[in-house]
Structure formats: structure tokens, C-alpha cells
PDB file of C-alpha atoms in Angstrom:
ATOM      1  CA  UNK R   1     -14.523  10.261 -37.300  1.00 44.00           C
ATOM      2  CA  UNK R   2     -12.775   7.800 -34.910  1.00 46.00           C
ATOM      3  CA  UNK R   3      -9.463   8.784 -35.603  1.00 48.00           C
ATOM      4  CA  UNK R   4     -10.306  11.708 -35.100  1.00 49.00           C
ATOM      5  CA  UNK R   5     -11.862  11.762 -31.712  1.00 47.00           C
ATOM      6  CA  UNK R   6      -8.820   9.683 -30.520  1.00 46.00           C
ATOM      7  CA  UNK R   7      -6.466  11.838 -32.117  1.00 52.00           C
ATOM      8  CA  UNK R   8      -8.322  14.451 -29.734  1.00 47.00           C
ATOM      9  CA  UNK R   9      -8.259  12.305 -26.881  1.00 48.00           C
ATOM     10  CA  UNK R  10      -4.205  11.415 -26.953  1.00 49.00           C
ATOM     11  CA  UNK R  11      -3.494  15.343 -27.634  1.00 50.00           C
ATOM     12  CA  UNK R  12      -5.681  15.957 -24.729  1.00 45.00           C
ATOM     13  CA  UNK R  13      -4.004  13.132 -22.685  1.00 52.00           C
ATOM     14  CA  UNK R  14      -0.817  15.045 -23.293  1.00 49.00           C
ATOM     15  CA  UNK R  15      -1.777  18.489 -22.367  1.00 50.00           C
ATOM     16  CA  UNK R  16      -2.931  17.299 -18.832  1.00 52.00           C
ATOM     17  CA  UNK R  17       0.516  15.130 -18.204  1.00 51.00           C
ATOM     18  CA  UNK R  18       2.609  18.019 -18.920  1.00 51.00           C
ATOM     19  CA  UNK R  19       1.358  19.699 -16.214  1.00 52.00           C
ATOM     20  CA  UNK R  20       2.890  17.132 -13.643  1.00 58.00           C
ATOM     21  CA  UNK R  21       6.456  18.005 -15.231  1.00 60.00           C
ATOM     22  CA  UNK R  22       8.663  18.265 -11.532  1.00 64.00           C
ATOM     23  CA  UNK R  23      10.464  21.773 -12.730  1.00 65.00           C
ATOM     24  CA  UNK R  24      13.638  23.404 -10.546  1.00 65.00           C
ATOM     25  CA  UNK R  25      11.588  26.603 -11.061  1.00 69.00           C
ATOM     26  CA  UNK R  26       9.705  27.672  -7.860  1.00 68.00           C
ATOM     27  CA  UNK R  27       5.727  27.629  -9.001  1.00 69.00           C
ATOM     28  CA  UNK R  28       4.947  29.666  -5.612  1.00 75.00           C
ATOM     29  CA  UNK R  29       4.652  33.447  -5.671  1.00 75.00           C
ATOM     30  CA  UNK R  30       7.000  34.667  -3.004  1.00 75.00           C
ATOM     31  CA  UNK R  31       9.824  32.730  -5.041  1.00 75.00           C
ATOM     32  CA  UNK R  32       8.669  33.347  -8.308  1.00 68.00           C
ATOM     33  CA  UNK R  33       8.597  36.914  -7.858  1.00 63.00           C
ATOM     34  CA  UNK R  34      10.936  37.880  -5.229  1.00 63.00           C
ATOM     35  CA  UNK R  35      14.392  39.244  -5.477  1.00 66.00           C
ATOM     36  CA  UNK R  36      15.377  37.446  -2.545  1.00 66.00           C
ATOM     37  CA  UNK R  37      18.906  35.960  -2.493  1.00 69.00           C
ATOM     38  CA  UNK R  38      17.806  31.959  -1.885  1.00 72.00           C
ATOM     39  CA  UNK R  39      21.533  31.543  -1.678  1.00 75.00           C
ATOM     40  CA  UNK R  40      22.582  27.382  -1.465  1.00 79.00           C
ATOM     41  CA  UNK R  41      18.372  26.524  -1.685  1.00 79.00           C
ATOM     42  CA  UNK R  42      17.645  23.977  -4.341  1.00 83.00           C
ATOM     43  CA  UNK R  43      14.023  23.994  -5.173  1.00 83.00           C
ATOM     44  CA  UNK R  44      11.851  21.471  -6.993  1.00 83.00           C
ATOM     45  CA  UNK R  45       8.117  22.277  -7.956  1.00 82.00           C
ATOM     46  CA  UNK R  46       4.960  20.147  -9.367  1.00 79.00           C
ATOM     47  CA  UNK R  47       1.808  21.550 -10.802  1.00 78.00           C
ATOM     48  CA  UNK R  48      -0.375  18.664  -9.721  1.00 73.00           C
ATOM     49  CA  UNK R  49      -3.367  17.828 -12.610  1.00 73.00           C
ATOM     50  CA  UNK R  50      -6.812  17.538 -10.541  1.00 74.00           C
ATOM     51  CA  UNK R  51      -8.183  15.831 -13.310  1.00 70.00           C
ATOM     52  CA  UNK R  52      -6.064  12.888 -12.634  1.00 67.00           C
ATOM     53  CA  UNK R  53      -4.801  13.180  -8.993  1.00 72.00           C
ATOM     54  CA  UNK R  54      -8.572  13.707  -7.115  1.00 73.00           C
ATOM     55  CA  UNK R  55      -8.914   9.806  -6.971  1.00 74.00           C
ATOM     56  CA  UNK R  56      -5.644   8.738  -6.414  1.00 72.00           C
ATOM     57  CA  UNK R  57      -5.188  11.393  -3.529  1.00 74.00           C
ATOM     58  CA  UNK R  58      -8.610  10.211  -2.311  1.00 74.00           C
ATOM     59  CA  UNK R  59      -7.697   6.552  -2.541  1.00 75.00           C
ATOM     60  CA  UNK R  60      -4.438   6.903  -0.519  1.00 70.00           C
ATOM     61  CA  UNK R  61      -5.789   8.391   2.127  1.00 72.00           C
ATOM     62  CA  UNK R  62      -8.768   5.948   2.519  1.00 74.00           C
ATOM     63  CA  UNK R  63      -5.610   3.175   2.637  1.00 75.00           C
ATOM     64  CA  UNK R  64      -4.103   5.126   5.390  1.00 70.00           C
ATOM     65  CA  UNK R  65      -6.774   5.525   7.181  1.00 70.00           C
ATOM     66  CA  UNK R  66      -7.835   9.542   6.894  1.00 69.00           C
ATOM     67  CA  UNK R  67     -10.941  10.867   7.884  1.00 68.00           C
ATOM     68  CA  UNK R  68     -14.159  11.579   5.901  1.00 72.00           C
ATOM     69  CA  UNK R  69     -13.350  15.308   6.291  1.00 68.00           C
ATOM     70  CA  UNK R  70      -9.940  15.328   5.004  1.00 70.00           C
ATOM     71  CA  UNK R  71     -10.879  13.284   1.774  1.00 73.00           C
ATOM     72  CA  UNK R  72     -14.257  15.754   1.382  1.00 74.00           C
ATOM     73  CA  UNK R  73     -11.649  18.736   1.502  1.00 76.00           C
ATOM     74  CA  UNK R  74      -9.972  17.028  -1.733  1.00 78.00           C
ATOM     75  CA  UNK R  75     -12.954  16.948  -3.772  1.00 79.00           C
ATOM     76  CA  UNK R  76     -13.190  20.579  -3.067  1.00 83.00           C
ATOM     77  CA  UNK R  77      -9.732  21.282  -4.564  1.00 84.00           C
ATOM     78  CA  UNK R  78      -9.657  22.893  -8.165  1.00 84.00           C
ATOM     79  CA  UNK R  79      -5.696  22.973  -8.115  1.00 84.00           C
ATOM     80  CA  UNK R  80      -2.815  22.159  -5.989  1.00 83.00           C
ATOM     81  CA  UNK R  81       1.007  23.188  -6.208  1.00 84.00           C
ATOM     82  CA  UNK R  82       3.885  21.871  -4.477  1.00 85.00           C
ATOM     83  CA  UNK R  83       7.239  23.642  -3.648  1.00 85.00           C
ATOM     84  CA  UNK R  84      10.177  21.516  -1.830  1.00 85.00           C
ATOM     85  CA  UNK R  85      12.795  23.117  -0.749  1.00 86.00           C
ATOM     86  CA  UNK R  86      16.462  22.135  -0.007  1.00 86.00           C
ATOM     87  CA  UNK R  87      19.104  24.074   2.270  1.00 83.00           C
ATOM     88  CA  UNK R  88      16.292  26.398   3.275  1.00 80.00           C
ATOM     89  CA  UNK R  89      16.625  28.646   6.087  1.00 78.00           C
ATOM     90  CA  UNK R  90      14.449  30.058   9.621  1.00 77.00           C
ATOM     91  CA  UNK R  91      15.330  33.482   7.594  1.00 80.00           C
ATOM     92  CA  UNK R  92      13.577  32.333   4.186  1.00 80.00           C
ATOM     93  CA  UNK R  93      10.704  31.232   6.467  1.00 80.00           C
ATOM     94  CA  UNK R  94      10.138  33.866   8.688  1.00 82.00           C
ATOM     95  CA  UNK R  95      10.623  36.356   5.646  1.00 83.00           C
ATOM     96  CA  UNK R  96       7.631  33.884   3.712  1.00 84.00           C
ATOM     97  CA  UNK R  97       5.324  34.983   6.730  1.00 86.00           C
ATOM     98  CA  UNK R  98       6.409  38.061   6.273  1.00 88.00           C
ATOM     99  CA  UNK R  99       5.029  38.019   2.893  1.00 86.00           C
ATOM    100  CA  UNK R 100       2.078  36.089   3.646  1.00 88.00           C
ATOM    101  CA  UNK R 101       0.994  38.647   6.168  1.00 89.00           C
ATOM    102  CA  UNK R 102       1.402  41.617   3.773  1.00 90.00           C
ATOM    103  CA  UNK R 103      -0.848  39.473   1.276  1.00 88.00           C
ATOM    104  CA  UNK R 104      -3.761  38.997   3.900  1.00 89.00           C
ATOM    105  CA  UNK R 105      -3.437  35.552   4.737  1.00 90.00           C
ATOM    106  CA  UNK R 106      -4.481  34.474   8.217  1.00 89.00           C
ATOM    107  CA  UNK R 107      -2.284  31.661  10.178  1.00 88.00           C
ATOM    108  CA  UNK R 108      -5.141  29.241  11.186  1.00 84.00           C
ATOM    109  CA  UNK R 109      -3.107  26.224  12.676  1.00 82.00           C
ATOM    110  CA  UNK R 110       0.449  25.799  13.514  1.00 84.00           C
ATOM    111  CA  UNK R 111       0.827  22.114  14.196  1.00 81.00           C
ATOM    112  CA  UNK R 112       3.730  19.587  15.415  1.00 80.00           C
ATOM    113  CA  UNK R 113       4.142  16.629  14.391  1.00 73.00           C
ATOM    114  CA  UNK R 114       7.191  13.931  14.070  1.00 75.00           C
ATOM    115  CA  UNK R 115       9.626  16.896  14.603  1.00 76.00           C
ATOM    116  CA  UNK R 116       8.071  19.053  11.792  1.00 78.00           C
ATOM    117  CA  UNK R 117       6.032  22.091  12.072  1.00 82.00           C
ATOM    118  CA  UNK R 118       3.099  22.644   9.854  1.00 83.00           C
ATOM    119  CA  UNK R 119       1.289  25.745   9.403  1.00 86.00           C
ATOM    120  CA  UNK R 120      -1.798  26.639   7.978  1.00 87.00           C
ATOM    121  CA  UNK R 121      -2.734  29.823   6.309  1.00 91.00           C
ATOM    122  CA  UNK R 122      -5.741  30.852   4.223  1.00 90.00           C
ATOM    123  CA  UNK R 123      -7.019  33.502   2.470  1.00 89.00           C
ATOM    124  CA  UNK R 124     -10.877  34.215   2.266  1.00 85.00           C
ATOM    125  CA  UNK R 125     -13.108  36.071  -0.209  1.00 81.00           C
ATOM    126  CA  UNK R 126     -16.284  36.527   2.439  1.00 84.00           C
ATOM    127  CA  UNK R 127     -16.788  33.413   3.844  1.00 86.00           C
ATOM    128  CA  UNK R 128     -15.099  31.009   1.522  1.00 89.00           C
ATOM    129  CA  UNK R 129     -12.018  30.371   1.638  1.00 89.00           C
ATOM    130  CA  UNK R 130     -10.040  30.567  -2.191  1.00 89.00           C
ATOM    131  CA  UNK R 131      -6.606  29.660  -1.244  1.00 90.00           C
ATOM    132  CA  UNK R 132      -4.756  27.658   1.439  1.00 89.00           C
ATOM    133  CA  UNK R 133      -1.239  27.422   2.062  1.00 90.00           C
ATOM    134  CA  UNK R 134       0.374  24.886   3.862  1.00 87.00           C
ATOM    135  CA  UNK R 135       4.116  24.719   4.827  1.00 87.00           C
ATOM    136  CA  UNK R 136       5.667  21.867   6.515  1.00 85.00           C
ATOM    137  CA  UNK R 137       9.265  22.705   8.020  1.00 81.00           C
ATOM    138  CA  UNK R 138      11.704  20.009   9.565  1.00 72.00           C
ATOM    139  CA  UNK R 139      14.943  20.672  11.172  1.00 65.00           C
ATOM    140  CA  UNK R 140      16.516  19.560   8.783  1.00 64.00           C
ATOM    141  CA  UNK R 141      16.284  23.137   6.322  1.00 76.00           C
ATOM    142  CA  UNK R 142      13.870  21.004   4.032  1.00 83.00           C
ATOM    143  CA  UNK R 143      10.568  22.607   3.788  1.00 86.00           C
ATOM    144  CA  UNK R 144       7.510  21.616   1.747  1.00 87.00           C
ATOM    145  CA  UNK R 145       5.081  24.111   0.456  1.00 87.00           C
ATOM    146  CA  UNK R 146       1.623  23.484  -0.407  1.00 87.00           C
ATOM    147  CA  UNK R 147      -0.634  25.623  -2.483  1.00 88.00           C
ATOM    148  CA  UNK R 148      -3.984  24.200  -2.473  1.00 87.00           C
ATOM    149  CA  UNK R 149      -6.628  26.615  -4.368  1.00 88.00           C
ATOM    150  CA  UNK R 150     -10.672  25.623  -4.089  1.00 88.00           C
ATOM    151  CA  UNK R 151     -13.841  26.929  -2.756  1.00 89.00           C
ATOM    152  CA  UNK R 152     -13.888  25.917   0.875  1.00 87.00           C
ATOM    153  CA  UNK R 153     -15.610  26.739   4.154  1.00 87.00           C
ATOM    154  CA  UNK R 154     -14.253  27.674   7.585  1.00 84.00           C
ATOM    155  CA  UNK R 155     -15.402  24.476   8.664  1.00 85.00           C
ATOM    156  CA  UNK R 156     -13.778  22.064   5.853  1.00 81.00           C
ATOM    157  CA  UNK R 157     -10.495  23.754   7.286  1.00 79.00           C
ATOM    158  CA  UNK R 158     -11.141  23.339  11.236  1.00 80.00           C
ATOM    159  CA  UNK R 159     -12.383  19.767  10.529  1.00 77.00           C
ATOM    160  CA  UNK R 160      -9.291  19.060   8.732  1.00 73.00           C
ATOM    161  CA  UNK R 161      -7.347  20.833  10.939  1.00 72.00           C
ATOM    162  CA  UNK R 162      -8.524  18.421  14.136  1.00 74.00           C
ATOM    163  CA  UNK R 163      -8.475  15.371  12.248  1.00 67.00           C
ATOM    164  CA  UNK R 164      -4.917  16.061  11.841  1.00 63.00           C
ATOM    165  CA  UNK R 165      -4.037  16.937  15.245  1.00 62.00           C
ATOM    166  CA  UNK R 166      -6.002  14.366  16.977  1.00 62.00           C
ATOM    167  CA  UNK R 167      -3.176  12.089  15.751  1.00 57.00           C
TER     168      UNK R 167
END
């Protein structure tokens, strides 16, 4: 009976780790399904376990310093997914929006920091809020996408929102 529960356990332990693969493959919609020419972008994308990354996301941001409301937003998460892109373009951007717009997302926050833009968009079901996307732009044409999927309120967001801009 013990072998077998660990036999369980490391088949388990497996199934969750493949999830963090990094894959060239865009995991976010508008890429995945688009027939958009990317032309010289190089993507790389990570399916992010929550099982395992809640308390290491909430422990790095404790070290850094973060506020309560940011770290509270975490434990709301049920799954995040991360784009980054290489030798993106203001077109691919502005043509995301584009997308974003036609798949009823409101922008909530548009934010500079250190030379990057970040903007906010989320997508509500009544008063909670089922999917957030976040994309972080530099000059540089490398952008970051965020997919962050969870139950949250308007108020998780605007609390996270000023905790970020107030530095």
C-alpha cells in the first residue's frame, strides 16, 4: 500500500512540473489563434502551476517589500500564464488592444514605470472579475504578457493597482 501511494505521489509530482515547461509556443489567445504575421518576434511562454508557485510568489514579494493587497490578490489566483515577447512591435500592440477591445475587456490602469508601460485590463462576469491581463512594454520591442485568471473584486484590482503606483 506504500508503494503504492508514493508511486501516486511521484506520478502526481510529475504531472504538475510539466506544466512549468517554458515552450516557444505563444499560450495567449490573440497569438495562439491569430493569423497575424509576427514577422522577426520570438516568443517564449510558461504555464505557471498554482499549486506550487502561490507561496513562492507570496514569499518574494513579502522579501521585497509588497503590500498586503498585492500578496491577498495572489491567493486569489487559480492560474497564471506568461507570454515574453522578443522583436515585438507598437503594431503587434496596438493590434492586441484591438483584440482585447473586441473581446470586452476594459483598460483599468495604464501605468509608467522605469521606462515601461504597464497596462491593465480585465474582464468581469457581474461583479467579479474572471480574468486579468497585464502587459508590460519597454522600448526596447520586449513585451511581457500576463494572464492571470481568479475570482477577484473591483477592489482587489484598484488596491493593487495604487500599491503599484504609489511607488
Amino acid at each position: 500500500m506504500k508503494t503504492l501511494k508514493n508511486i501516486f505521489l511521484a506520478i502526481l509530482t510529475i504531472g504538475m512540473l510539466q506544466s512549468c515547461i517554458v515552450s516557444e509556443k505563444p499560450n495567449i489567445d490573440f497569438f495562439q489563434n491569430s493569423q497575424y504575421d509576427f514577422k522577426e518576434a520570438r516568443f517564449a511562454s510558461i504555464n505557471v502551476p498554482m499549486v506550487l508557485a502561490k507561496s513562492y510568489i507570496k514569499k518574494a514579494l513579502r522579501e521585497e517589500g509588497e503590500r498586503e493587497e498585492t500578496i491577498n490578490l495572489v491567493k486569489k489566483a487559480s492560474k497564471i500564464k506568461v507570454l515574453t515577447v522578443t522583436n515585438g512591435s507598437s503594431e503587434m500592440l496596438n493590434d492586441y488592444a484591438q483584440f482585447l477591445n473586441n473581446n470586452h475587456y476594459e483598460e483599468w490602469a495604464t501605468i509608467k514605470h522605469d521606462g515601461d508601460n504597464i497596462n491593465i485590463r480585465v474582464k468581469q462576469d457581474g461583479e467579479i472579475i474572471k480574468n486579468m491581463l497585464i502587459t508590460v512594454g519597454s522600448n526596447k520591442n520586449d513585451i511581457v504578457f500576463v494572464d492571470v485568471k481568479g475570482n477577484f473584486t473591483p477592489d482587489d484590482i484598484s488596491k493593487m493597482i495604487n500599491s503599484v503606483s504609489a511607488k
